[in-house]
Short mmCIF file of C-alpha atoms in Angstrom, two decimals:
data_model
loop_
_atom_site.label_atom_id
_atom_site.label_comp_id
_atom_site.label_asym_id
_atom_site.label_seq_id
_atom_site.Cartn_x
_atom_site.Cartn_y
_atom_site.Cartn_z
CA UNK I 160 38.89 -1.84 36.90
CA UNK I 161 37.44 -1.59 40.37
CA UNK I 162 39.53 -2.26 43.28
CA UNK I 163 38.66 -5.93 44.67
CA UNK I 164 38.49 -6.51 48.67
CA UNK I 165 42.15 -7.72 49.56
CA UNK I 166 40.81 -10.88 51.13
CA UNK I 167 36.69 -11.15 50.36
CA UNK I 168 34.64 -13.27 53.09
CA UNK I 169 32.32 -16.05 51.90
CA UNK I 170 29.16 -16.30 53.97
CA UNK I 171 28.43 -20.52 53.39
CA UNK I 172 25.47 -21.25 55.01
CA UNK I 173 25.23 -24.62 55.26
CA UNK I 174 23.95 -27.46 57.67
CA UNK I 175 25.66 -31.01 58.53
CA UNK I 176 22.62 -32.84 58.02
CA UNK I 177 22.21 -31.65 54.37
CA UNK I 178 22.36 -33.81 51.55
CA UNK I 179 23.37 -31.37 49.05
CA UNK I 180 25.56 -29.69 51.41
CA UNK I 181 27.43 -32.96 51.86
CA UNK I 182 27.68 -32.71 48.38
CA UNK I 183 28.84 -29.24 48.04
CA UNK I 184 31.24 -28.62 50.77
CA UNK I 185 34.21 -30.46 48.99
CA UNK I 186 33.69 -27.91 46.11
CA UNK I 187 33.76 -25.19 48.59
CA UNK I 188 36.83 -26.69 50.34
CA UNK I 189 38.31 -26.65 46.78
CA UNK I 190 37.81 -23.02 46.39
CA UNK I 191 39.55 -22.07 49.31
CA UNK I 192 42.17 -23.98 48.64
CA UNK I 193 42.62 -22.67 45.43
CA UNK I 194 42.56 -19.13 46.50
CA UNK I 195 44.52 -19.48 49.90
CA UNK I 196 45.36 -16.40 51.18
CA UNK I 197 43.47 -14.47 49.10
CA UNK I 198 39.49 -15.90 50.58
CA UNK I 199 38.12 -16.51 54.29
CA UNK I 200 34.87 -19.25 54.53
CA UNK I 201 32.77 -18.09 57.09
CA UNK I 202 30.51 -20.84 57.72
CA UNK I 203 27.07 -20.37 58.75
CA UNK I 204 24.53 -22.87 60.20
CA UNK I 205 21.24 -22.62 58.42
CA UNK I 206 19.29 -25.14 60.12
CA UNK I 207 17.72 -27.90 57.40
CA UNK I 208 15.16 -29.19 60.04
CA UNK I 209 15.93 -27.85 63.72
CA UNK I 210 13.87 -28.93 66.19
CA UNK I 211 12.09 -31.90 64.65
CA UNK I 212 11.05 -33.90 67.40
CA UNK I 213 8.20 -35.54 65.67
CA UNK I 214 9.02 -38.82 63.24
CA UNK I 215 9.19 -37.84 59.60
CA UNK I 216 6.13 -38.76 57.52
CA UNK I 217 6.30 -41.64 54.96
CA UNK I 218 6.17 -38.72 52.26
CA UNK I 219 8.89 -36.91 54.11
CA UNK I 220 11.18 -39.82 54.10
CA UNK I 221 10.04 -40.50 50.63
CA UNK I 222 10.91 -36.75 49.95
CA UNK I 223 14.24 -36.84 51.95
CA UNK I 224 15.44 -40.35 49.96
CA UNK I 225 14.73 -38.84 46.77
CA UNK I 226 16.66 -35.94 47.77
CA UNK I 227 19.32 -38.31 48.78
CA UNK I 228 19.83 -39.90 45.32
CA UNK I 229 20.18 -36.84 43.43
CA UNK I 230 22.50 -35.12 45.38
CA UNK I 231 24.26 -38.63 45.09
CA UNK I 232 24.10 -38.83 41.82
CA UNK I 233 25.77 -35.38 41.34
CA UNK I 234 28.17 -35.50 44.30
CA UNK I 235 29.55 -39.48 43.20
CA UNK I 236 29.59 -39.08 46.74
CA UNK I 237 28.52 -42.24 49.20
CA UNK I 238 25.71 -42.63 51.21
CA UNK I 239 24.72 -45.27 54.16
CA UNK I 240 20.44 -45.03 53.30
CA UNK I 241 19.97 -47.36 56.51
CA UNK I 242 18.51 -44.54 58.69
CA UNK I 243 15.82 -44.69 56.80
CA UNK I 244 14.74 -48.30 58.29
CA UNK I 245 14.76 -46.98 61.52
CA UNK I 246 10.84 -46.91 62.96
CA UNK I 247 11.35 -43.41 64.08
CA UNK I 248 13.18 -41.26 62.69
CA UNK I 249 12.72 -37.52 63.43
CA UNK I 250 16.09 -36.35 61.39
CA UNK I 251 16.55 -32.92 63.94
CA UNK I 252 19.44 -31.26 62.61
CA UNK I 253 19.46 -28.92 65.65
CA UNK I 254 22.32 -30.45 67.30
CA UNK I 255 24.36 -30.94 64.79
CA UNK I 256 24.28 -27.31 63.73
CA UNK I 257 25.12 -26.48 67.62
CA UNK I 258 28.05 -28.53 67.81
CA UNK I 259 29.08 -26.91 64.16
CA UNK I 260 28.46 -23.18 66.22
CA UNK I 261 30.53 -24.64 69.40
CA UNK I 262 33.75 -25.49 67.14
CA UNK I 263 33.63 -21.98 65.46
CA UNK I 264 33.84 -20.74 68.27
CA UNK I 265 36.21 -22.99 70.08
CA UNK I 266 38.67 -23.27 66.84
CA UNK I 267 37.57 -21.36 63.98
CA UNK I 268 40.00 -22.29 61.77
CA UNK I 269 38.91 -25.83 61.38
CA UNK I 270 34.93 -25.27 60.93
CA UNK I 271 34.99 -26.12 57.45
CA UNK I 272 37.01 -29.55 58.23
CA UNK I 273 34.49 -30.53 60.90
CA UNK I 274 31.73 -29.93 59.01
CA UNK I 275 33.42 -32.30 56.36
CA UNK I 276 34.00 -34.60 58.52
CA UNK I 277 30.01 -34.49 60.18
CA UNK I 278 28.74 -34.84 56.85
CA UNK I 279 30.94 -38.04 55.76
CA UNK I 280 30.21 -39.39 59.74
CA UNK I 281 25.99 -38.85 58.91
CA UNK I 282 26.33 -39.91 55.02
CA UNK I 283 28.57 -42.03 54.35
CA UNK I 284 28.71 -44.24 58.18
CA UNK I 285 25.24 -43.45 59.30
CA UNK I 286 26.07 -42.53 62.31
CA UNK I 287 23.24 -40.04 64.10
CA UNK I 288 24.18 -36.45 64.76
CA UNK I 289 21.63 -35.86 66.65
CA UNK I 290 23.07 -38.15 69.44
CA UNK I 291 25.76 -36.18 71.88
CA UNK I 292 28.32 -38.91 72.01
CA UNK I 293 28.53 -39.17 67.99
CA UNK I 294 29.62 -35.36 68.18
CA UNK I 295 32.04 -35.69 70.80
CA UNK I 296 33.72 -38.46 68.92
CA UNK I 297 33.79 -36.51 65.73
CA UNK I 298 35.47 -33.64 67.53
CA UNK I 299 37.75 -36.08 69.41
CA UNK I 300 39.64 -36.59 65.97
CA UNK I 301 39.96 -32.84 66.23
CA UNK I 302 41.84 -32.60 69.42
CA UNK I 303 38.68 -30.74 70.73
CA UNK I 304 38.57 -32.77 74.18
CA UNK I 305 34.77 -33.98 75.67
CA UNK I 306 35.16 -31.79 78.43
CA UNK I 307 35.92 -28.79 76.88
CA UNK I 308 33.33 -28.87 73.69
CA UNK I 309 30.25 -29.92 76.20
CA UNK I 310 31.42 -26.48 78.22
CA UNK I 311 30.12 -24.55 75.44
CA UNK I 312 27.55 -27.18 73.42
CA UNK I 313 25.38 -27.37 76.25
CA UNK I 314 25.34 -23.84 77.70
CA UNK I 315 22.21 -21.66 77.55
CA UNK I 316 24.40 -19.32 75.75
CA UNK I 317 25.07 -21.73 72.48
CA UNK I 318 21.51 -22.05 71.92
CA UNK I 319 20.38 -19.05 71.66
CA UNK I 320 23.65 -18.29 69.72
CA UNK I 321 22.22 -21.06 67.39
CA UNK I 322 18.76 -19.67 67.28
CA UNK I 323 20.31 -16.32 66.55
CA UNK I 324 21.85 -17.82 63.29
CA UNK I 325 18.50 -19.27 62.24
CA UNK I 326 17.25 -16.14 62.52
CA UNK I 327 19.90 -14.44 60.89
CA UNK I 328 19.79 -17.05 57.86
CA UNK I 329 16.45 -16.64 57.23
CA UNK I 330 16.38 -12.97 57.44
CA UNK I 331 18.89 -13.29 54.36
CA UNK I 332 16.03 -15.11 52.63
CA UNK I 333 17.57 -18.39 52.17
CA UNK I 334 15.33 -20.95 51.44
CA UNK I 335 17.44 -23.10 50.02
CA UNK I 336 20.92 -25.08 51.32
CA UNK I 337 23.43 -24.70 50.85
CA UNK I 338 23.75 -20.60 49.54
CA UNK I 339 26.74 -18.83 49.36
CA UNK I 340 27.01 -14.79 49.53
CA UNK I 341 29.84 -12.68 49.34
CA UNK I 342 29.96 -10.64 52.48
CA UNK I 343 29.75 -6.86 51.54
CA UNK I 344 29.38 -3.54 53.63
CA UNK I 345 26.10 -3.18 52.31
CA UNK I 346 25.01 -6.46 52.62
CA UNK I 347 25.66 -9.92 51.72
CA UNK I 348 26.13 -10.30 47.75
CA UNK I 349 24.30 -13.79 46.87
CA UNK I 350 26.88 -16.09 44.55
CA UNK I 351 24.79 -19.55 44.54
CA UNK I 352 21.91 -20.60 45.43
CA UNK I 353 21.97 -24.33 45.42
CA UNK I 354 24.30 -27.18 44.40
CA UNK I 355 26.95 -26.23 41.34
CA UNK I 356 30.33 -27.35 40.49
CA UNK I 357 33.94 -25.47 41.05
CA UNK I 358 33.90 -24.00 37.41
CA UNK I 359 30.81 -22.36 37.69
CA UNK I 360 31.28 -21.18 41.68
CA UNK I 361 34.05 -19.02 40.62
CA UNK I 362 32.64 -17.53 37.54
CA UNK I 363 30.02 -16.57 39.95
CA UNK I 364 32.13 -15.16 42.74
CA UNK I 365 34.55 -13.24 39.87
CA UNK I 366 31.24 -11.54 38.87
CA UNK I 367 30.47 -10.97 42.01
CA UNK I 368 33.66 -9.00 42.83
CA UNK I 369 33.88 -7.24 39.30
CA UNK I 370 31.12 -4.96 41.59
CA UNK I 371 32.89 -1.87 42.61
CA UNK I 372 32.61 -2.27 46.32
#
């Protein structure tokens, strides 16, 4: 039997304006619970549309909606689908991501949380991440105080940080959110590509770590 890592690091890259990342994160919050102490979630942001300044497209809302109600449908999670009467709607996901960099760096240990918690606040209350004061009230329930999160969100330093990360997503080749690897000397191991449920995340991670490393 090969030797497993004593305490294997998950790369989930992810975004907080992702449907099917809204949908997946409570599975992945599952699996770390389940394996406490013996898994670290490193979470990545992947950027689902960063730096969309111009309104979507009827066809891209129509694509985005449809999106919606599938990951809906196999989340059984809710979903406020009011944004999509707003006249213009340019759904950048930059910010969000940022804020999602700021907090991993400001308190690691709760990146997964927030990024629960900015999915439910985009999803399920329809509130717009892309708006400073929505983050900063998100954070708030945090204990992450205004003054101290915009000291880092709106440096020079955060965005290319968060640039960076795009980068270094795509580099991985993921073109699809959310994706999970299994961090590895010689490179990230990919587990799942796409939505799946708990049963089927850990057969894939298990197979991934029967790999002599």
């Amino acid at each position: 039997m090969p030797l497993l890592p004593e305490n294997p690091v998950l790369l989930y890259v992810t975004d907080p304006m992702c449907a099917w990342c809204y949908g997946f994160t409570p599975v992945v919050r599952r699996l770390q619970a389940l394996w406490y102490g013996r898994l670290t979630v490193k979470v990545l942001v992947g950027g689902f549309r960063p730096y969309a300044h111009e309104p979507l497209t009827s066809e891209e809302r129509d694509k985005l909606a449809v999106g919606w109600h599938r990951a809906q449908s196999k989340s059984q999670l809710p979903f406020d689908y009011h944004i999509f009467l707003q006249p213009e709607l340019s759904y950048d996901t930059e910010p969000a991501c940022r804020a999602l960099l700021t907090v991993r760096h400001l308190r690691p240990a709760l990146t997964l949380e927030v990024l629960r918690a900015l999915h439910s606040s985009f999803y399920a209350d329809g509130r717009d991440l892309s708006k400073t004061e929505v983050l900063v009230e998100v954070l708030r329930l945090f204990g992450i105080s205004e003054n101290l999160f915009l000291a880092v969100f709106e440096t020079e330093e955060i965005f290319r940080q968060t640039e960076q990360e795009f980068q270094y997503v795509q580099g991985l080749g993921v073109d699809t959110l959310p994706t999970l690897f299994l961090d590895h000397p010689q490179g990230p191991r990919l587990i799942s590509k796409g939505y799946c449920q708990l049963p089927e995340l850990e057969e894939r991670l298990l197979q991934a770590m029967s790999i002599p490393f």
